[in-house]
GROMACS .gro file of C-alpha atoms in nm:
model
  320
    1MET     CA    1   0.000   0.000   0.000
    2GLY     CA    2   0.198   0.298  -0.127
    3LYS     CA    3   0.187   0.668  -0.053
    4ARG     CA    4  -0.023   0.730  -0.364
    5CYS     CA    5  -0.301   0.518  -0.217
    6PHE     CA    6  -0.299   0.706   0.114
    7ASP     CA    7  -0.290   1.044  -0.060
    8LYS     CA    8  -0.582   0.948  -0.281
    9ILE     CA    9  -0.806   0.869   0.014
   10ALA     CA   10  -0.691   1.175   0.209
   11ALA     CA   11  -0.788   1.395  -0.085
   12ALA     CA   12  -1.131   1.237  -0.110
   13GLU     CA   13  -1.232   1.193   0.254
   14ASP     CA   14  -1.532   1.422   0.221
   15SER     CA   15  -1.648   1.262  -0.102
   16ASP     CA   16  -1.849   0.949  -0.165
   17ILE     CA   17  -1.653   0.890  -0.487
   18PHE     CA   18  -1.327   0.699  -0.469
   19ASP     CA   19  -1.103   0.567  -0.743
   20VAL     CA   20  -1.108   0.200  -0.652
   21GLU     CA   21  -0.877   0.117  -0.941
   22ILE     CA   22  -0.602   0.315  -0.770
   23LEU     CA   23  -0.689   0.162  -0.434
   24VAL     CA   24  -0.700  -0.187  -0.583
   25MET     CA   25  -0.969  -0.264  -0.327
   26LYS     CA   26  -1.319  -0.164  -0.224
   27LEU     CA   27  -1.453   0.091   0.022
   28ALA     CA   28  -1.748   0.068   0.257
   29HIS     CA   29  -1.897   0.388   0.396
   30THR     CA   30  -2.022   0.362   0.754
   31GLU     CA   31  -2.135   0.636   0.988
   32ALA     CA   32  -1.782   0.687   1.120
   33LEU     CA   33  -1.548   0.543   0.857
   34HIS     CA   34  -1.452   0.480   0.501
   35ILE     CA   35  -1.349   0.116   0.551
   36ALA     CA   36  -1.107  -0.022   0.294
   37TYR     CA   37  -1.148  -0.392   0.234
   38LYS     CA   38  -1.070  -0.670  -0.008
   39GLU     CA   39  -1.314  -0.934  -0.120
   40VAL     CA   40  -1.261  -1.274  -0.280
   41GLY     CA   41  -1.493  -1.561  -0.359
   42PRO     CA   42  -1.836  -1.582  -0.521
   43ALA     CA   43  -2.066  -1.284  -0.468
   44ASP     CA   44  -2.344  -1.523  -0.365
   45GLY     CA   45  -2.118  -1.727  -0.136
   46TRP     CA   46  -2.163  -1.770   0.237
   47PRO     CA   47  -2.026  -1.449   0.391
   48VAL     CA   48  -1.733  -1.439   0.630
   49VAL     CA   49  -1.548  -1.134   0.762
   50LEU     CA   50  -1.185  -1.186   0.864
   51SER     CA   51  -1.056  -0.916   1.100
   52HIS     CA   52  -0.688  -0.860   1.173
   53GLY     CA   53  -0.519  -0.752   1.492
   54PHE     CA   54  -0.261  -0.503   1.617
   55PRO     CA   55   0.001  -0.465   1.480
   56TYR     CA   56  -0.099  -0.653   1.166
   57ASP     CA   57  -0.326  -0.599   0.866
   58ILE     CA   58  -0.527  -0.792   0.608
   59ASN     CA   59  -0.213  -0.967   0.481
   60ALA     CA   60  -0.252  -1.196   0.782
   61TYR     CA   61  -0.527  -1.364   0.580
   62ALA     CA   62  -0.342  -1.381   0.247
   63GLU     CA   63  -0.358  -1.761   0.255
   64VAL     CA   64  -0.676  -1.809   0.459
   65ALA     CA   65  -0.898  -1.602   0.229
   66PRO     CA   66  -0.841  -1.804  -0.092
   67LEU     CA   67  -0.884  -2.131   0.100
   68LEU     CA   68  -1.227  -2.019   0.216
   69ALA     CA   69  -1.318  -1.872  -0.122
   70GLY     CA   70  -1.239  -2.209  -0.274
   71ALA     CA   71  -1.488  -2.362  -0.031
   72GLY     CA   72  -1.762  -2.128  -0.155
   73ALA     CA   73  -1.725  -1.837   0.087
   74ARG     CA   74  -1.761  -1.468   0.009
   75VAL     CA   75  -1.457  -1.350   0.205
   76ILE     CA   76  -1.425  -0.989   0.322
   77THR     CA   77  -1.104  -0.868   0.486
   78PRO     CA   78  -1.132  -0.509   0.618
   79TYR     CA   79  -0.859  -0.280   0.743
   80LEU     CA   80  -0.952  -0.183   1.098
   81ARG     CA   81  -0.985   0.180   1.203
   82GLY     CA   82  -0.640   0.338   1.216
   83PHE     CA   83  -0.486   0.087   0.973
   84GLY     CA   84  -0.403   0.096   0.604
   85PRO     CA   85  -0.633   0.301   0.379
   86THR     CA   86  -0.930   0.303   0.620
   87ARG     CA   87  -1.014   0.661   0.716
   88PHE     CA   88  -1.245   0.850   0.950
   89ARG     CA   89  -1.515   1.040   0.765
   90SER     CA   90  -1.490   1.349   0.986
   91VAL     CA   91  -1.205   1.528   1.159
   92ALA     CA   92  -1.447   1.580   1.450
   93THR     CA   93  -1.484   1.206   1.523
   94MET     CA   94  -1.289   1.088   1.825
   95ARG     CA   95  -1.002   0.859   1.721
   96SER     CA   96  -1.123   0.591   1.956
   97GLY     CA   97  -0.984   0.239   1.965
   98GLN     CA   98  -1.225   0.109   2.228
   99GLN     CA   99  -1.391  -0.227   2.191
  100ALA     CA  100  -1.744  -0.101   2.129
  101ALA     CA  101  -1.617   0.107   1.839
  102LEU     CA  102  -1.438  -0.191   1.684
  103GLY     CA  103  -1.746  -0.410   1.711
  104SER     CA  104  -1.972  -0.137   1.576
  105ASP     CA  105  -1.744  -0.099   1.274
  106LEU     CA  106  -1.807  -0.462   1.178
  107ILE     CA  107  -2.183  -0.418   1.199
  108GLY     CA  108  -2.159  -0.098   0.995
  109LEU     CA  109  -1.959  -0.288   0.733
  110LEU     CA  110  -2.228  -0.558   0.712
  111ASP     CA  111  -2.496  -0.289   0.682
  112PHE     CA  112  -2.317  -0.122   0.392
  113LEU     CA  113  -2.266  -0.452   0.212
  114GLY     CA  114  -2.627  -0.553   0.262
  115ILE     CA  115  -2.525  -0.867   0.448
  116GLU     CA  116  -2.785  -0.969   0.704
  117ARG     CA  117  -2.570  -1.231   0.878
  118ALA     CA  118  -2.208  -1.341   0.847
  119ILE     CA  119  -1.945  -1.554   1.014
  120LEU     CA  120  -1.704  -1.326   1.201
  121ALA     CA  121  -1.350  -1.447   1.257
  122GLY     CA  122  -1.049  -1.273   1.402
  123TYR     CA  123  -0.757  -1.255   1.642
  124ASP     CA  124  -0.618  -0.985   1.870
  125TRP     CA  125  -0.815  -0.663   1.795
  126GLY     CA  126  -1.001  -0.852   1.523
  127GLY     CA  127  -1.101  -1.123   1.769
  128LEU     CA  128  -1.210  -0.854   2.013
  129ALA     CA  129  -1.421  -0.683   1.746
  130SER     CA  130  -1.575  -1.014   1.640
  131CYS     CA  131  -1.659  -1.115   1.999
  132VAL     CA  132  -1.814  -0.776   2.071
  133ALA     CA  133  -2.030  -0.794   1.760
  134ALA     CA  134  -2.136  -1.153   1.838
  135ALA     CA  135  -2.220  -1.062   2.198
  136LEU     CA  136  -2.415  -0.744   2.122
  137TRP     CA  137  -2.568  -0.826   1.781
  138PRO     CA  138  -2.611  -1.206   1.772
  139GLU     CA  139  -2.888  -1.173   1.514
  140ARG     CA  140  -2.624  -1.051   1.267
  141VAL     CA  141  -2.371  -1.327   1.330
  142THR     CA  142  -2.391  -1.676   1.182
  143GLY     CA  143  -2.091  -1.800   1.376
  144LEU     CA  144  -1.774  -1.684   1.552
  145VAL     CA  145  -1.409  -1.786   1.532
  146SER     CA  146  -1.199  -1.619   1.799
  147LEU     CA  147  -0.838  -1.659   1.906
  148ALA     CA  148  -0.820  -1.638   2.287
  149SER     CA  149  -1.185  -1.738   2.332
  150TYR     CA  150  -1.398  -1.468   2.500
  151ASP     CA  151  -1.182  -1.176   2.399
  152VAL     CA  152  -1.408  -0.898   2.528
  153VAL     CA  153  -1.199  -0.669   2.751
  154ASP     CA  154  -1.288  -0.665   3.119
  155VAL     CA  155  -1.194  -0.302   3.182
  156GLU     CA  156  -1.243  -0.330   3.558
  157ARG     CA  157  -1.011  -0.632   3.571
  158MET     CA  158  -0.753  -0.445   3.364
  159ARG     CA  159  -0.727  -0.184   3.640
  160HIS     CA  160  -0.552  -0.445   3.856
  161PRO     CA  161  -0.222  -0.631   3.809
  162PHE     CA  162  -0.164  -0.969   3.653
  163PRO     CA  163   0.120  -1.204   3.758
  164PRO     CA  164   0.459  -1.045   3.688
  165ALA     CA  165   0.546  -1.288   3.408
  166LEU     CA  166   0.241  -1.175   3.210
  167GLU     CA  167   0.293  -0.809   3.298
  168SER     CA  168   0.639  -0.830   3.144
  169VAL     CA  169   0.489  -0.953   2.814
  170MET     CA  170   0.243  -0.661   2.827
  171TRP     CA  171   0.527  -0.408   2.837
  172TYR     CA  172   0.399  -0.229   2.527
  173GLN     CA  173   0.060  -0.165   2.691
  174HIS     CA  174   0.228  -0.002   2.989
  175PHE     CA  175   0.455   0.196   2.756
  176PHE     CA  176   0.150   0.331   2.570
  177GLN     CA  177   0.003   0.476   2.889
  178THR     CA  178   0.271   0.746   2.879
  179GLU     CA  179   0.338   1.034   2.643
  180ARG     CA  180   0.685   0.886   2.603
  181GLY     CA  181   0.510   0.575   2.471
  182ARG     CA  182   0.301   0.775   2.227
  183GLU     CA  183   0.617   0.941   2.096
  184GLY     CA  184   0.792   0.606   2.079
  185LEU     CA  185   0.513   0.451   1.873
  186ALA     CA  186   0.499   0.752   1.641
  187THR     CA  187   0.875   0.766   1.591
  188HIS     CA  188   0.963   0.397   1.588
  189ARG     CA  189   0.639   0.234   1.476
  190ARG     CA  190   0.797  -0.017   1.238
  191GLU     CA  191   1.074  -0.123   1.475
  192LEU     CA  192   0.829  -0.153   1.765
  193CYS     CA  193   0.573  -0.350   1.564
  194ARG     CA  194   0.833  -0.585   1.423
  195LEU     CA  195   0.961  -0.651   1.774
  196LEU     CA  196   0.608  -0.746   1.883
  197TRP     CA  197   0.578  -0.985   1.587
  198GLN     CA  198   0.899  -1.155   1.698
  199GLN     CA  199   0.807  -1.172   2.066
  200TRP     CA  200   0.451  -1.294   2.011
  201SER     CA  201   0.533  -1.561   1.751
  202PRO     CA  202   0.864  -1.702   1.874
  203ASN     CA  203   0.864  -1.996   1.630
  204TRP     CA  204   0.746  -1.808   1.323
  205HIS     CA  205   1.047  -1.714   1.110
  206PHE     CA  206   0.901  -1.452   0.881
  207ASP     CA  207   1.122  -1.270   0.631
  208ASP     CA  208   1.164  -0.899   0.558
  209ALA     CA  209   0.925  -0.914   0.262
  210THR     CA  210   0.645  -1.054   0.480
  211PHE     CA  211   0.676  -0.773   0.732
  212ASP     CA  212   0.724  -0.510   0.463
  213ARG     CA  213   0.390  -0.600   0.303
  214THR     CA  214   0.213  -0.505   0.626
  215ALA     CA  215   0.427  -0.221   0.763
  216PRO     CA  216   0.280   0.055   0.539
  217SER     CA  217  -0.054   0.001   0.717
  218PHE     CA  218   0.104   0.159   1.024
  219ASP     CA  219   0.152   0.485   0.830
  220ASN     CA  220  -0.221   0.560   0.854
  221PRO     CA  221  -0.247   0.915   0.998
  222ASP     CA  222  -0.477   0.792   1.277
  223PHE     CA  223  -0.274   0.483   1.368
  224VAL     CA  224  -0.101   0.629   1.672
  225ASP     CA  225  -0.410   0.802   1.813
  226VAL     CA  226  -0.630   0.492   1.775
  227VAL     CA  227  -0.371   0.254   1.922
  228ILE     CA  228  -0.290   0.478   2.218
  229HIS     CA  229  -0.657   0.537   2.294
  230SER     CA  230  -0.734   0.166   2.275
  231TYR     CA  231  -0.482   0.067   2.538
  232ARG     CA  232  -0.549   0.362   2.765
  233PHE     CA  233  -0.926   0.309   2.752
  234HIS     CA  234  -0.899  -0.062   2.817
  235PHE     CA  235  -0.673   0.008   3.115
  236GLY     CA  236  -0.952   0.230   3.249
  237LEU     CA  237  -0.728   0.538   3.231
  238THR     CA  238  -0.905   0.752   2.973
  239ALA     CA  239  -1.261   0.820   2.868
  240GLY     CA  240  -1.420   0.662   2.564
  241ASP     CA  241  -1.623   0.815   2.286
  242PRO     CA  242  -1.963   0.907   2.440
  243ALA     CA  243  -2.130   0.764   2.129
  244TYR     CA  244  -2.042   0.416   2.258
  245ASP     CA  245  -2.127   0.461   2.627
  246GLY     CA  246  -2.441   0.250   2.606
  247LEU     CA  247  -2.263  -0.036   2.433
  248GLU     CA  248  -1.973  -0.026   2.678
  249ALA     CA  249  -2.223  -0.046   2.966
  250ARG     CA  250  -2.365  -0.364   2.815
  251LEU     CA  251  -2.017  -0.510   2.771
  252ARG     CA  252  -1.938  -0.452   3.137
  253ASN     CA  253  -2.204  -0.715   3.212
  254LYS     CA  254  -2.002  -0.973   3.013
  255PRO     CA  255  -2.280  -1.087   2.780
  256LYS     CA  256  -2.260  -1.452   2.679
  257ILE     CA  257  -2.196  -1.564   2.321
  258VAL     CA  258  -2.505  -1.747   2.195
  259VAL     CA  259  -2.398  -1.805   1.834
  260PRO     CA  260  -2.200  -2.115   1.728
  261ALA     CA  261  -1.832  -2.063   1.803
  262VAL     CA  262  -1.492  -2.219   1.752
  263THR     CA  263  -1.232  -2.073   1.984
  264LEU     CA  264  -0.858  -2.110   1.942
  265ASP     CA  265  -0.540  -2.088   2.142
  266GLY     CA  266  -0.186  -2.071   2.012
  267GLU     CA  267   0.009  -2.294   2.246
  268ARG     CA  268   0.315  -2.071   2.196
  269ASP     CA  269   0.125  -1.743   2.235
  270PRO     CA  270   0.296  -1.557   2.523
  271LEU     CA  271  -0.002  -1.322   2.561
  272LYS     CA  272  -0.226  -1.610   2.672
  273PRO     CA  273  -0.011  -1.836   2.893
  274GLY     CA  274  -0.197  -2.153   2.980
  275GLY     CA  275  -0.461  -2.088   2.714
  276THR     CA  276  -0.824  -1.986   2.745
  277ALA     CA  277  -1.016  -2.316   2.758
  278ASP     CA  278  -1.145  -2.214   3.101
  279GLN     CA  279  -1.365  -1.948   2.933
  280ALA     CA  280  -1.601  -2.208   2.788
  281ALA     CA  281  -1.885  -2.092   3.014
  282TYR     CA  282  -1.911  -1.769   2.814
  283PHE     CA  283  -2.026  -1.970   2.510
  284ILE     CA  284  -2.377  -2.106   2.547
  285GLY     CA  285  -2.432  -2.202   2.182
  286PRO     CA  286  -2.256  -2.488   2.000
  287HIS     CA  287  -1.887  -2.450   2.086
  288GLN     CA  288  -1.554  -2.615   2.016
  289HIS     CA  289  -1.215  -2.515   2.154
  290ARG     CA  290  -0.884  -2.601   1.986
  291THR     CA  291  -0.518  -2.552   2.067
  292ILE     CA  292  -0.285  -2.502   1.771
  293ALA     CA  293   0.096  -2.523   1.767
  294SER     CA  294   0.122  -2.151   1.692
  295GLY     CA  295   0.211  -1.815   1.830
  296HIS     CA  296  -0.016  -1.511   1.843
  297ASN     CA  297  -0.053  -1.449   1.468
  298LEU     CA  298  -0.232  -1.778   1.411
  299PRO     CA  299  -0.395  -1.715   1.070
  300GLN     CA  300  -0.063  -1.619   0.914
  301GLU     CA  301   0.137  -1.888   1.091
  302HIS     CA  302  -0.114  -2.170   1.037
  303PRO     CA  303  -0.365  -2.066   0.771
  304LEU     CA  304  -0.500  -2.418   0.720
  305ALA     CA  305  -0.594  -2.446   1.088
  306PHE     CA  306  -0.765  -2.108   1.086
  307ALA     CA  307  -0.956  -2.180   0.766
  308ASP     CA  308  -1.064  -2.515   0.906
  309ALA     CA  309  -1.201  -2.342   1.217
  310VAL     CA  310  -1.412  -2.114   0.996
  311GLU     CA  311  -1.545  -2.407   0.795
  312THR     CA  312  -1.617  -2.594   1.119
  313VAL     CA  313  -1.819  -2.310   1.265
  314ARG     CA  314  -2.016  -2.291   0.943
  315GLY     CA  315  -2.099  -2.658   0.987
  316LEU     CA  316  -2.204  -2.593   1.347
  317SER     CA  317  -2.432  -2.311   1.234
  318ILE     CA  318  -2.596  -2.531   0.967
  319SER     CA  319  -2.643  -2.831   1.195
  320GLY     CA  320  -2.758  -2.614   1.483
   0.00000   0.00000   0.00000
């Protein structure tokens, strides 16, 4: 994603007309965003939305998407707010990265595409967004695939410490609570993000070209603001966008997931030591849990396993 692409969207933010040939992708217009996304598979296929995490982008699904398209899926891979060519529609909109905003973005995307119900699948921020949407709008979700199981943030719990070994892995979240951290992310975004890739996927030996395909997504002008707000809000240290207050209040009650779900753990994921199988009680619909020999970036490390989870949850939704 080159500078020309970013400049083209920046010049057209207030317009409903975009040159998709230059973007080499599509754009969905929601209340808050112009969401850039790619789509593969038959237009009348069973819809699935694959959402990436931080600090990644849609290239995490470069192998998963064609596998699912080959199985008959209409596969949509959006850039999350603050990433790649996705842009806010108004300068007045708060650059929020809170969970209710991420989940709302997925529902807005489905609305624009005219999709009544879809499978939602994701990891990290994308898993969070997918879980939020499934919890708050189950009538819009055919099934859920989520790395780290019930990935809705418990903001009250985040106000209190975890065991020191886990706190040390969360160093970046603590760093982002400070203005020094904001400056560090802005100044050294590629070095910092690459370091996180290495730490979170210790057995994934990606090359420079793999990282370089994703790194331009961090040049989004809202990247730093959205990332910093996300981690400060979820630590309970800054206010959210008032537009999402009602949704955040509902999430504080930890709503159960009623749609069919396949949840995943990467057994080498340092962010989830010991895995998340103990969260099964949050899933009251048909549910399977799997542990994969992977780090945190599971769809890019083991695309076959991730694609199989999506196809499995589709089967659960049909049989259920």
